[in-house]
PDB file of C-alpha atoms in Angstrom:
ATOM      1  CA  MET A 830      44.319  17.423  57.386  1.00  0.00           C
ATOM      2  CA  SER A 831      43.532  13.721  56.976  1.00  0.00           C
ATOM      3  CA  ASN A 832      42.053  11.615  59.747  1.00  0.00           C
ATOM      4  CA  SER A 833      45.286   9.634  60.181  1.00  0.00           C
ATOM      5  CA  ASP A 834      47.760  12.502  60.181  1.00  0.00           C
ATOM      6  CA  PRO A 835      48.168  14.786  63.181  1.00  0.00           C
ATOM      7  CA  PRO A 836      47.178  18.412  62.639  1.00  0.00           C
ATOM      8  CA  VAL A 837      50.023  20.660  61.510  1.00  0.00           C
ATOM      9  CA  VAL A 838      50.962  23.695  63.599  1.00  0.00           C
ATOM     10  CA  LEU A 839      53.365  26.269  62.162  1.00  0.00           C
ATOM     11  CA  ILE A 840      55.144  28.416  64.765  1.00  0.00           C
ATOM     12  CA  VAL A 841      56.439  31.720  63.376  1.00  0.00           C
ATOM     13  CA  GLU A 842      58.507  33.227  66.194  1.00  0.00           C
ATOM     14  CA  ASP A 843      61.819  35.121  66.076  1.00  0.00           C
ATOM     15  CA  GLU A 844      62.844  34.193  69.637  1.00  0.00           C
ATOM     16  CA  PRO A 845      64.322  30.657  69.415  1.00  0.00           C
ATOM     17  CA  ASP A 846      63.777  29.821  73.105  1.00  0.00           C
ATOM     18  CA  VAL A 847      60.109  30.803  72.926  1.00  0.00           C
ATOM     19  CA  ALA A 848      59.575  28.870  69.686  1.00  0.00           C
ATOM     20  CA  GLU A 849      61.276  25.790  71.124  1.00  0.00           C
ATOM     21  CA  THR A 850      59.121  25.981  74.262  1.00  0.00           C
ATOM     22  CA  TYR A 851      55.930  26.089  72.176  1.00  0.00           C
ATOM     23  CA  LYS A 852      57.218  23.158  70.119  1.00  0.00           C
ATOM     24  CA  LEU A 853      57.928  21.091  73.235  1.00  0.00           C
ATOM     25  CA  TRP A 854      54.445  21.815  74.552  1.00  0.00           C
ATOM     26  CA  LEU A 855      52.723  20.837  71.293  1.00  0.00           C
ATOM     27  CA  GLU A 856      54.805  18.165  69.586  1.00  0.00           C
ATOM     28  CA  GLY A 857      53.161  15.214  71.343  1.00  0.00           C
ATOM     29  CA  ASP A 858      49.770  16.061  69.815  1.00  0.00           C
ATOM     30  CA  TYR A 859      50.649  17.875  66.603  1.00  0.00           C
ATOM     31  CA  GLU A 860      53.139  17.959  63.781  1.00  0.00           C
ATOM     32  CA  VAL A 861      55.061  21.132  64.563  1.00  0.00           C
ATOM     33  CA  ARG A 862      56.989  23.239  62.054  1.00  0.00           C
ATOM     34  CA  MET A 863      59.049  26.261  63.072  1.00  0.00           C
ATOM     35  CA  ALA A 864      60.046  29.445  61.277  1.00  0.00           C
ATOM     36  CA  GLN A 865      62.273  32.163  62.733  1.00  0.00           C
ATOM     37  CA  ASN A 866      60.851  35.038  60.690  1.00  0.00           C
ATOM     38  CA  GLY A 867      57.940  36.019  58.499  1.00  0.00           C
ATOM     39  CA  ASP A 868      59.593  35.164  55.183  1.00  0.00           C
ATOM     40  CA  GLU A 869      60.509  31.676  56.382  1.00  0.00           C
ATOM     41  CA  GLY A 870      57.005  31.243  57.774  1.00  0.00           C
ATOM     42  CA  LEU A 871      55.463  32.045  54.397  1.00  0.00           C
ATOM     43  CA  GLU A 872      57.849  29.580  52.723  1.00  0.00           C
ATOM     44  CA  LEU A 873      56.757  26.790  55.099  1.00  0.00           C
ATOM     45  CA  LEU A 874      53.078  27.643  54.785  1.00  0.00           C
ATOM     46  CA  ASP A 875      51.083  25.381  52.499  1.00  0.00           C
ATOM     47  CA  GLU A 876      47.669  23.698  52.387  1.00  0.00           C
ATOM     48  CA  THR A 877      48.752  21.098  54.968  1.00  0.00           C
ATOM     49  CA  VAL A 878      49.107  23.699  57.756  1.00  0.00           C
ATOM     50  CA  ASP A 879      46.074  23.777  60.041  1.00  0.00           C
ATOM     51  CA  VAL A 880      47.091  26.401  62.628  1.00  0.00           C
ATOM     52  CA  VAL A 881      49.691  29.179  62.564  1.00  0.00           C
ATOM     53  CA  LEU A 882      51.026  30.605  65.828  1.00  0.00           C
ATOM     54  CA  LEU A 883      52.291  33.992  64.713  1.00  0.00           C
ATOM     55  CA  ASP A 884      54.431  36.457  66.646  1.00  0.00           C
ATOM     56  CA  ARG A 885      53.273  39.975  65.900  1.00  0.00           C
ATOM     57  CA  MET A 886      56.579  41.828  66.328  1.00  0.00           C
ATOM     58  CA  MET A 887      59.423  40.341  64.276  1.00  0.00           C
ATOM     59  CA  PRO A 888      62.305  41.835  62.312  1.00  0.00           C
ATOM     60  CA  GLY A 889      61.691  41.924  58.570  1.00  0.00           C
ATOM     61  CA  LEU A 890      58.077  41.060  57.811  1.00  0.00           C
ATOM     62  CA  SER A 891      55.941  41.817  60.849  1.00  0.00           C
ATOM     63  CA  GLY A 892      53.309  39.376  62.045  1.00  0.00           C
ATOM     64  CA  ASP A 893      50.658  41.782  60.750  1.00  0.00           C
ATOM     65  CA  GLU A 894      52.171  41.634  57.243  1.00  0.00           C
ATOM     66  CA  VAL A 895      52.515  37.844  57.384  1.00  0.00           C
ATOM     67  CA  LEU A 896      48.885  37.549  58.496  1.00  0.00           C
ATOM     68  CA  SER A 897      47.760  39.694  55.581  1.00  0.00           C
ATOM     69  CA  ARG A 898      49.668  37.493  53.126  1.00  0.00           C
ATOM     70  CA  ILE A 899      48.293  34.319  54.686  1.00  0.00           C
ATOM     71  CA  ARG A 900      44.748  35.568  54.160  1.00  0.00           C
ATOM     72  CA  GLU A 901      45.533  36.672  50.590  1.00  0.00           C
ATOM     73  CA  ARG A 902      46.612  33.091  49.819  1.00  0.00           C
ATOM     74  CA  GLU A 903      43.248  31.762  51.089  1.00  0.00           C
ATOM     75  CA  LEU A 904      44.694  28.539  52.498  1.00  0.00           C
ATOM     76  CA  GLY A 905      42.004  28.149  55.132  1.00  0.00           C
ATOM     77  CA  CYS A 906      44.344  27.755  58.095  1.00  0.00           C
ATOM     78  CA  ARG A 907      43.562  29.320  61.455  1.00  0.00           C
ATOM     79  CA  VAL A 908      45.920  31.966  62.824  1.00  0.00           C
ATOM     80  CA  ALA A 909      46.600  32.852  66.440  1.00  0.00           C
ATOM     81  CA  MET A 910      48.631  35.979  67.103  1.00  0.00           C
ATOM     82  CA  VAL A 911      50.936  35.195  70.026  1.00  0.00           C
ATOM     83  CA  THR A 912      52.559  38.409  71.096  1.00  0.00           C
ATOM     84  CA  ALA A 913      53.714  40.734  73.832  1.00  0.00           C
ATOM     85  CA  VAL A 914      52.044  43.647  72.006  1.00  0.00           C
ATOM     86  CA  GLU A 915      49.012  44.886  73.910  1.00  0.00           C
ATOM     87  CA  PRO A 916      45.991  44.736  71.629  1.00  0.00           C
ATOM     88  CA  ASP A 917      44.593  48.034  70.421  1.00  0.00           C
ATOM     89  CA  PHE A 918      41.671  48.922  68.180  1.00  0.00           C
ATOM     90  CA  ASP A 919      43.793  48.151  65.108  1.00  0.00           C
ATOM     91  CA  ILE A 920      43.112  44.452  65.750  1.00  0.00           C
ATOM     92  CA  LEU A 921      39.547  44.986  64.521  1.00  0.00           C
ATOM     93  CA  GLU A 922      40.869  45.150  60.954  1.00  0.00           C
ATOM     94  CA  MET A 923      43.106  42.095  61.277  1.00  0.00           C
ATOM     95  CA  GLY A 924      42.140  38.623  60.085  1.00  0.00           C
ATOM     96  CA  PHE A 925      43.388  36.497  62.991  1.00  0.00           C
ATOM     97  CA  ASP A 926      41.302  33.867  64.758  1.00  0.00           C
ATOM     98  CA  ALA A 927      42.781  34.172  68.267  1.00  0.00           C
ATOM     99  CA  TYR A 928      44.996  36.632  70.115  1.00  0.00           C
ATOM    100  CA  LEU A 929      47.258  35.476  72.942  1.00  0.00           C
ATOM    101  CA  SER A 930      49.262  37.913  75.029  1.00  0.00           C
ATOM    102  CA  LYS A 931      52.679  36.729  76.190  1.00  0.00           C
ATOM    103  CA  PRO A 932      53.642  35.207  78.477  1.00  0.00           C
ATOM    104  CA  ILE A 933      51.362  32.239  77.850  1.00  0.00           C
ATOM    105  CA  ARG A 934      51.048  28.885  79.595  1.00  0.00           C
ATOM    106  CA  SER A 935      51.115  25.419  78.047  1.00  0.00           C
ATOM    107  CA  GLU A 936      47.438  24.801  78.824  1.00  0.00           C
ATOM    108  CA  GLN A 937      46.437  28.120  77.247  1.00  0.00           C
ATOM    109  CA  LEU A 938      48.362  27.282  74.062  1.00  0.00           C
ATOM    110  CA  HIS A 939      46.878  23.770  73.871  1.00  0.00           C
ATOM    111  CA  ASP A 940      43.351  25.092  74.440  1.00  0.00           C
ATOM    112  CA  THR A 941      43.773  27.731  71.742  1.00  0.00           C
ATOM    113  CA  VAL A 942      45.098  25.281  69.138  1.00  0.00           C
ATOM    114  CA  SER A 943      42.349  22.788  69.997  1.00  0.00           C
ATOM    115  CA  ASN A 944      39.633  25.457  69.738  1.00  0.00           C
ATOM    116  CA  LEU A 945      40.962  26.680  66.395  1.00  0.00           C
ATOM    117  CA  LEU A 946      40.949  23.137  65.010  1.00  0.00           C
ATOM    118  CA  GLU A 947      37.366  22.664  66.229  1.00  0.00           C
ATOM    119  CA  ARG A 948      36.351  25.882  64.458  1.00  0.00           C
ATOM    120  CA  SER A 949      37.873  24.575  61.249  1.00  0.00           C
ATOM    121  CA  GLU A 950      35.864  21.372  61.636  1.00  0.00           C
ATOM    122  CA  TYR A 951      32.664  23.409  62.157  1.00  0.00           C
ATOM    123  CA  ASP A 952      33.453  25.383  59.010  1.00  0.00           C
ATOM    124  CA  SER A 953      33.878  22.183  57.020  1.00  0.00           C
ATOM    125  CA  LEU A 954      30.645  20.704  58.368  1.00  0.00           C
ATOM    126  CA  LEU A 955      28.757  23.907  57.670  1.00  0.00           C
ATOM    127  CA  GLN A 956      30.070  24.085  54.113  1.00  0.00           C
ATOM    128  CA  ASP A 957      28.939  20.499  53.515  1.00  0.00           C
ATOM    129  CA  TYR A 958      25.564  21.232  55.095  1.00  0.00           C
ATOM    130  CA  TYR A 959      24.948  24.350  53.023  1.00  0.00           C
ATOM    131  CA  ALA A 960      25.990  22.556  49.830  1.00  0.00           C
ATOM    132  CA  LEU A 961      23.324  19.935  50.514  1.00  0.00           C
ATOM    133  CA  VAL A 962      20.720  22.547  51.463  1.00  0.00           C
ATOM    134  CA  GLU A 963      21.474  24.394  48.210  1.00  0.00           C
ATOM    135  CA  LYS A 964      20.917  21.201  46.216  1.00  0.00           C
ATOM    136  CA  GLN A 965      17.649  20.585  48.055  1.00  0.00           C
ATOM    137  CA  ALA A 966      16.439  24.141  47.427  1.00  0.00           C
ATOM    138  CA  THR A 967      17.369  23.912  43.745  1.00  0.00           C
ATOM    139  CA  LEU A 968      15.396  20.699  43.298  1.00  0.00           C
ATOM    140  CA  GLU A 969      12.429  22.094  45.219  1.00  0.00           C
ATOM    141  CA  ALA A 970      12.418  25.188  43.011  1.00  0.00           C
ATOM    142  CA  THR A 971      12.577  23.257  39.729  1.00  0.00           C
ATOM    143  CA  LYS A 972      10.685  19.991  40.324  1.00  0.00           C
ATOM    144  CA  SER A 973       7.020  19.372  41.022  1.00  0.00           C
ATOM    145  CA  ASN A 974       5.880  17.945  44.337  1.00  0.00           C
ATOM    146  CA  ALA A 975       4.969  14.709  42.548  1.00  0.00           C
ATOM    147  CA  GLU A 976       8.458  14.435  41.012  1.00  0.00           C
ATOM    148  CA  LEU A 977      10.049  15.068  44.390  1.00  0.00           C
ATOM    149  CA  ALA A 978       7.801  12.499  46.078  1.00  0.00           C
ATOM    150  CA  ASP A 979       8.736   9.847  43.493  1.00  0.00           C
ATOM    151  CA  SER A 980      12.494  10.443  43.712  1.00  0.00           C
ATOM    152  CA  GLU A 981      14.577   8.125  45.897  1.00  0.00           C
ATOM    153  CA  GLU A 982      17.563  10.455  45.433  1.00  0.00           C
ATOM    154  CA  TYR A 983      15.563  13.412  46.748  1.00  0.00           C
ATOM    155  CA  ALA A 984      14.351  11.362  49.739  1.00  0.00           C
ATOM    156  CA  ALA A 985      17.965  10.385  50.496  1.00  0.00           C
ATOM    157  CA  LEU A 986      19.050  14.028  50.182  1.00  0.00           C
ATOM    158  CA  LYS A 987      16.324  15.184  52.584  1.00  0.00           C
ATOM    159  CA  ALA A 988      17.340  12.482  55.070  1.00  0.00           C
ATOM    160  CA  GLU A 989      21.002  13.490  54.798  1.00  0.00           C
ATOM    161  CA  VAL A 990      20.146  17.179  55.318  1.00  0.00           C
ATOM    162  CA  ALA A 991      18.017  16.323  58.362  1.00  0.00           C
ATOM    163  CA  GLU A 992      20.748  14.080  59.802  1.00  0.00           C
ATOM    164  CA  MET A 993      23.425  16.693  59.252  1.00  0.00           C
ATOM    165  CA  ARG A 994      21.236  19.425  60.774  1.00  0.00           C
ATOM    166  CA  GLU A 995      20.655  17.227  63.819  1.00  0.00           C
ATOM    167  CA  GLY A 996      24.396  16.622  64.162  1.00  0.00           C
ATOM    168  CA  LEU A 997      25.179  20.316  63.857  1.00  0.00           C
ATOM    169  CA  SER A 998      22.406  21.131  66.305  1.00  0.00           C
ATOM    170  CA  ASP A 999      23.879  18.707  68.841  1.00  0.00           C
ATOM    171  CA  THR A1000      27.379  20.086  68.259  1.00  0.00           C
ATOM    172  CA  LEU A1001      26.271  23.699  68.520  1.00  0.00           C
ATOM    173  CA  GLY A1002      24.024  23.257  71.540  1.00  0.00           C
ATOM    174  CA  GLY A1003      20.444  22.351  70.650  1.00  0.00           C
ATOM    175  CA  ILE A1004      19.072  24.356  67.770  1.00  0.00           C
ATOM    176  CA  GLU A1005      15.330  24.235  67.268  1.00  0.00           C
ATOM    177  CA  ASP A1006      14.744  25.896  63.885  1.00  0.00           C
ATOM    178  CA  ASP A1007      16.449  27.834  61.062  1.00  0.00           C
ATOM    179  CA  ASP A1008      16.278  31.174  62.887  1.00  0.00           C
ATOM    180  CA  ASP A1009      17.838  29.609  65.994  1.00  0.00           C
ATOM    181  CA  PHE A1010      20.466  27.919  63.779  1.00  0.00           C
ATOM    182  CA  ILE A1011      21.414  31.208  62.097  1.00  0.00           C
ATOM    183  CA  ALA A1012      21.540  33.065  65.430  1.00  0.00           C
ATOM    184  CA  THR A1013      23.837  30.385  66.873  1.00  0.00           C
ATOM    185  CA  LEU A1014      26.151  30.566  63.874  1.00  0.00           C
ATOM    186  CA  ARG A1015      26.325  34.343  64.139  1.00  0.00           C
ATOM    187  CA  GLY A1016      27.185  33.953  67.814  1.00  0.00           C
ATOM    188  CA  LEU A1017      29.997  31.537  66.951  1.00  0.00           C
ATOM    189  CA  SER A1018      31.386  33.812  64.276  1.00  0.00           C
ATOM    190  CA  ASN A1019      31.367  36.663  66.790  1.00  0.00           C
ATOM    191  CA  GLY A1020      33.342  34.570  69.273  1.00  0.00           C
ATOM    192  CA  GLU A1021      30.512  33.833  71.708  1.00  0.00           C
ATOM    193  CA  GLU A1022      30.415  30.512  73.549  1.00  0.00           C
ATOM    194  CA  ASN A1023      27.274  28.493  74.269  1.00  0.00           C
TER     195      ASN A1023
END
C-alpha cells in the first residue's frame, strides 16, 4: 500500500446482498474488491490487498481453506473472518487476525478494518526497527569501541534506532526499557489492548 493509494479491501462473500452492503460501507475510505466464492477470492488476491474480509461458510472452497491458502502464499495481508458460524476451539489453529460474528454493523466493520491496517503498520515499523537494531548489534560485536566512537555512520545509526524506539514507545503506550518493550509486543501479538 502506497501513501497515495487507499488501502485495498477484498470481500470474499457468497451472499451478494451482504457483500454489496459491506462494499457500500467501506468504499468511501478504501478500494474495495469483491469475490463471490473462495476460488474467485484467491484469483483477486495479490500483494496490493491489505485486508481480506472472508466468509467462513461458502460453497466450494470454504473460508477456512481460503485462509489456509492465503497464509501459504505469505502475502502479508490481514484477514478477518466474517461469519455466522459460532467460534469454537478450532479457531485456535486458524491464521486469521480478527473474527466477526454476523450480523455486523457498519461501525464494527470500519473499526476492524482500521485496526487491522494499524497492526500492519506496526509490523512494518517493527521490522524496520529490528533491522536497524540487528545492524547496530553486528557492528558492536565486530568493531572496537574506538572504531564505533569515530564512525559518523554508527552515530547516525544509533540516533535512528533511538528515534525509532521513541516513536514505537509513543505508539505502543510508553515503554521504558527493552523488557517493557518486549512485554508490550507480546501483549499486542496476543490481542491485548493498552
